[in-house]
mmCIF file of C-alpha atoms in Angstrom:
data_model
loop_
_atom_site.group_PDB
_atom_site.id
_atom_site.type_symbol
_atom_site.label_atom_id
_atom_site.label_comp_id
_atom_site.label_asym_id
_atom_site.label_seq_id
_atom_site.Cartn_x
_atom_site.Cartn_y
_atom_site.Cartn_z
ATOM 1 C CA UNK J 1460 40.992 113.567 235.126
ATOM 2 C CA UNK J 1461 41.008 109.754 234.912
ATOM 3 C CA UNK J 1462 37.080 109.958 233.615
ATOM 4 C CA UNK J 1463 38.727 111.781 230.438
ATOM 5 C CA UNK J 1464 41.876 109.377 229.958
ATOM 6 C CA UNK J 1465 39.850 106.855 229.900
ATOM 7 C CA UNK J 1466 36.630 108.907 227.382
ATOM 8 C CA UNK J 1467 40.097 109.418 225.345
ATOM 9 C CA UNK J 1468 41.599 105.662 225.028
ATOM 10 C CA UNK J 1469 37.328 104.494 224.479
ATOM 11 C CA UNK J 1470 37.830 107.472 221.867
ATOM 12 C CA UNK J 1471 41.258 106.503 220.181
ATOM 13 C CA UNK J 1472 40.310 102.530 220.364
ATOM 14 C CA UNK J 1473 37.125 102.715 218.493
ATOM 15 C CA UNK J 1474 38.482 104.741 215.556
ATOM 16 C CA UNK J 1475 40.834 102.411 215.653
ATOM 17 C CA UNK J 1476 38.293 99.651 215.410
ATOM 18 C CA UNK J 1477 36.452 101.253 212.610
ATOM 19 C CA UNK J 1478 39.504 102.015 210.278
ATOM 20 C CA UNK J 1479 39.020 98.212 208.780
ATOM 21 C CA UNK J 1480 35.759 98.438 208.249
ATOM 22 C CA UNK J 1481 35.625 101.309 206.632
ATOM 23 C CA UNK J 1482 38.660 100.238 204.256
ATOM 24 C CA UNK J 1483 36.457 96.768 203.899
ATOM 25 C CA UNK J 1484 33.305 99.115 202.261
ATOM 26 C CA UNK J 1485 35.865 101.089 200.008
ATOM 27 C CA UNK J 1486 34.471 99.555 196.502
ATOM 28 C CA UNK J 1487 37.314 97.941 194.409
ATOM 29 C CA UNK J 1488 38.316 99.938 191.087
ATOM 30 C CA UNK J 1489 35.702 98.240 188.020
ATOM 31 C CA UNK J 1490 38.337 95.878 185.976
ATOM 32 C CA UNK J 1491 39.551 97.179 182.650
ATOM 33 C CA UNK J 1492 37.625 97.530 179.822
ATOM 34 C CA UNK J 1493 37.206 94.691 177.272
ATOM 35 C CA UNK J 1494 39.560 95.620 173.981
ATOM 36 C CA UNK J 1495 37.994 98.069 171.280
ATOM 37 C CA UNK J 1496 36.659 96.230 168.499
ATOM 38 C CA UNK J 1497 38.072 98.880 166.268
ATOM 39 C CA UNK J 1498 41.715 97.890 167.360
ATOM 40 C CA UNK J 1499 41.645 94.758 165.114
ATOM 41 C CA UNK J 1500 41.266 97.514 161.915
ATOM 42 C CA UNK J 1501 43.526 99.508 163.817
ATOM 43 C CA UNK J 1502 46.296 97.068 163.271
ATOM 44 C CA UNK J 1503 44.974 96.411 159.631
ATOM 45 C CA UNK J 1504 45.534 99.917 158.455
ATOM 46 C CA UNK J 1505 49.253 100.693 160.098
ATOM 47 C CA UNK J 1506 50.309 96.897 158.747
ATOM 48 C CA UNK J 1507 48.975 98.297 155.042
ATOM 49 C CA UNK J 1508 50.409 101.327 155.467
ATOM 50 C CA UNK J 1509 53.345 99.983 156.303
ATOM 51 C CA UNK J 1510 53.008 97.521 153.411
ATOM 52 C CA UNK J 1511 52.272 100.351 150.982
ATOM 53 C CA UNK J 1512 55.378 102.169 151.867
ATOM 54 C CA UNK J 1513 57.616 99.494 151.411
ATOM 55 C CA UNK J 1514 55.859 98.759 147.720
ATOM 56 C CA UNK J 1515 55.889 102.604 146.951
ATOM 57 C CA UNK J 1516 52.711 103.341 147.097
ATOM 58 C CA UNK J 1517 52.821 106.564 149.159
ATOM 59 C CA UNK J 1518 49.559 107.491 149.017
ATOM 60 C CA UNK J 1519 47.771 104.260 149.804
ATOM 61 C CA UNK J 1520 50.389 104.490 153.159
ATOM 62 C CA UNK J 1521 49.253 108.162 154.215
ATOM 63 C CA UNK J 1522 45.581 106.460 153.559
ATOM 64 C CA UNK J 1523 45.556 104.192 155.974
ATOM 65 C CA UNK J 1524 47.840 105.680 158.786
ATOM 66 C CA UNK J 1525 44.660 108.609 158.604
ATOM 67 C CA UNK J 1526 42.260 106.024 158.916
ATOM 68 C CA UNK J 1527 44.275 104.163 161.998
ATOM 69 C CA UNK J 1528 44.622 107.655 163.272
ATOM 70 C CA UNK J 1529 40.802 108.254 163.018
ATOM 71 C CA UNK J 1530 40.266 105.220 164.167
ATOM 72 C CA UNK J 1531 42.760 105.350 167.359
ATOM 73 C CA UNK J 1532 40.601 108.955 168.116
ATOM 74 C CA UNK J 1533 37.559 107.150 168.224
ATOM 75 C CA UNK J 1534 38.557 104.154 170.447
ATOM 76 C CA UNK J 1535 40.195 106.880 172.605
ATOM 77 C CA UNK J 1536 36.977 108.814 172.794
ATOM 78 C CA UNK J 1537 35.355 105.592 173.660
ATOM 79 C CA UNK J 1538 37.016 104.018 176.467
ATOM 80 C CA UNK J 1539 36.095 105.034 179.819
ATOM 81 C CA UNK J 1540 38.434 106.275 182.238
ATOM 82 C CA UNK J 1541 38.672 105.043 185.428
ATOM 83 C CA UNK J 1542 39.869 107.811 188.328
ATOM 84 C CA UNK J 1543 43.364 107.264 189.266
ATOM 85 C CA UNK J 1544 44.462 104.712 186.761
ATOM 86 C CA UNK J 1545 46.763 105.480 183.602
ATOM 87 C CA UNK J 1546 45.201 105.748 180.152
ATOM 88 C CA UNK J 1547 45.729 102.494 178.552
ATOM 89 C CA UNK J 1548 49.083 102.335 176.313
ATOM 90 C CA UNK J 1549 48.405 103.425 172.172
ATOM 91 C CA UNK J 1550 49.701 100.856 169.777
ATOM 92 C CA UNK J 1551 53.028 100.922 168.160
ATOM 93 C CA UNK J 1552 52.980 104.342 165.906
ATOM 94 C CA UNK J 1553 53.942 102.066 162.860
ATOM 95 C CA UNK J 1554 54.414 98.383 162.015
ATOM 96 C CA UNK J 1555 57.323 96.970 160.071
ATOM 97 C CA UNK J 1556 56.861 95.853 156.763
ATOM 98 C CA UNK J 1557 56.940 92.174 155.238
ATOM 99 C CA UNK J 1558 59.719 91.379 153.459
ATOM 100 C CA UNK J 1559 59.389 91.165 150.168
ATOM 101 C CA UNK J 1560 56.402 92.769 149.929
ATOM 102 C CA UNK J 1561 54.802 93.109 146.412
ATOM 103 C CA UNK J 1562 51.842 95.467 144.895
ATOM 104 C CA UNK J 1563 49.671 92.340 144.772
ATOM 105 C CA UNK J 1564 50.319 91.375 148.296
ATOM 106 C CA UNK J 1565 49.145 94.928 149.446
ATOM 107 C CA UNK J 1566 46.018 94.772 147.082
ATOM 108 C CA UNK J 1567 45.008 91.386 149.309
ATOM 109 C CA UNK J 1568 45.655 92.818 152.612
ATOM 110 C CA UNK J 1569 43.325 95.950 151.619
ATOM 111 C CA UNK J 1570 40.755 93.562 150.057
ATOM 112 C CA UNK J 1571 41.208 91.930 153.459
ATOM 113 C CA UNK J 1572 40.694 95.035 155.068
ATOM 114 C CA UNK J 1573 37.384 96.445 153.356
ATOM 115 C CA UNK J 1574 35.672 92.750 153.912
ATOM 116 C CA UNK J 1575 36.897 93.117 157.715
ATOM 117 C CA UNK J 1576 35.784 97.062 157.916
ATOM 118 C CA UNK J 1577 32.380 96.102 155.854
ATOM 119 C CA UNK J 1578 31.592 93.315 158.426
ATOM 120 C CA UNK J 1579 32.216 95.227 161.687
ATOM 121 C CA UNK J 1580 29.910 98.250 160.085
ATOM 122 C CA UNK J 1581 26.750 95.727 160.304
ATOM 123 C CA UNK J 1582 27.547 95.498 164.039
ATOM 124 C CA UNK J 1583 29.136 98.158 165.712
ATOM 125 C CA UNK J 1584 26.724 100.947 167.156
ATOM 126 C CA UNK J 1585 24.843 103.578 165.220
ATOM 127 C CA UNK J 1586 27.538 106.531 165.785
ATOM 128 C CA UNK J 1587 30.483 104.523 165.154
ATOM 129 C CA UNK J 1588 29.056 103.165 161.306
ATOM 130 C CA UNK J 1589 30.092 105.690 159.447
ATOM 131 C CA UNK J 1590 33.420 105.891 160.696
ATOM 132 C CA UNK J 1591 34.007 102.310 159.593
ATOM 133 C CA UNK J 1592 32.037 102.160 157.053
ATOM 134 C CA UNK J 1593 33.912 104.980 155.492
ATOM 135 C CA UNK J 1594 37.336 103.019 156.186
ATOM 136 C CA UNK J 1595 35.611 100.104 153.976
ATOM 137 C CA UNK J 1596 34.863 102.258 150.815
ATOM 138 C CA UNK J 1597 38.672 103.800 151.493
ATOM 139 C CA UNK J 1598 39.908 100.118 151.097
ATOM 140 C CA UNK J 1599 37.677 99.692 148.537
ATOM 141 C CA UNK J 1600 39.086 102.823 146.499
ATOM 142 C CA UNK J 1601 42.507 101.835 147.281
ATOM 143 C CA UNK J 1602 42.347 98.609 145.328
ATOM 144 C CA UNK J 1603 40.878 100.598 142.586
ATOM 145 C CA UNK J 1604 43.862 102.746 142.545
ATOM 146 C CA UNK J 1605 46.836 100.304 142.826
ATOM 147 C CA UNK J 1606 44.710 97.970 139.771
#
């Protein structure tokens, strides 16, 4: 009877002992990801569309909320998820408008906008081109319309 005490404190002390050390070898989560380079055209397209409602244009604002909308899917598809953290937050679902905001004013943000879309398409990855290349010629058209 005192052999097995004392098999059962040897027993209980070195699980004890090994509780650190096995909490030492637990990796650490990997840090956050680095932001989406699409977020910058993210906030582009909801500050025109919020632009182009406040000038009237309604259908240069339901333009670019789809293309932060396909752009927000894409960045959403893209970032990894880490087990056990929380998706990271979306941005604001619309931005407020300048004030006084004019037709011309919106025509430079979207000009803005296609030169900032038609650089990033030269450098993002093959399956991601299209997508902003395709929010380029949208800016593009845009001006056409509004001129």
């Amino acid at each position: 009877m005192i052999g097995e005490s004392a098999f059962s404190r040897r027993g209980v002390l070195l699980a004890a002992a090994t509780v650190p050390f096995v909490a030492a070898c637990t990796p650490e989560p990997p840090p956050p990801p680095p932001p989406d380079v699409l977020e910058d055209l993210v906030g582009a397209a909801l500050s025109d569309a919020a632009l182009a409602t406040a000038v009237g244009a309604v259908e240069t604002a339901a333009a670019r909320t789809e293309h932060a909308d396909r752009l927000r899917a894409e960045i959403g598809r893209a970032t990894p998820r880490v087990p056990g953290s929380t998706p990271p937050p979306s941005p604001p679902p619309s931005v407020a408008p300048p004030a006084g905001g004019t037709r011309e004013m919106l025509v430079t943000s979207l000009q803005a906008a296609q030169k900032q879309a038609g650089d990033l398409a030269v450098t993002v990855g093959s399956h991601r081109v299209g997508l902003v290349a395709s929010v380029a010629a949208g800016c593009a058209s845009l001006v056409e319309a509004l001129s």
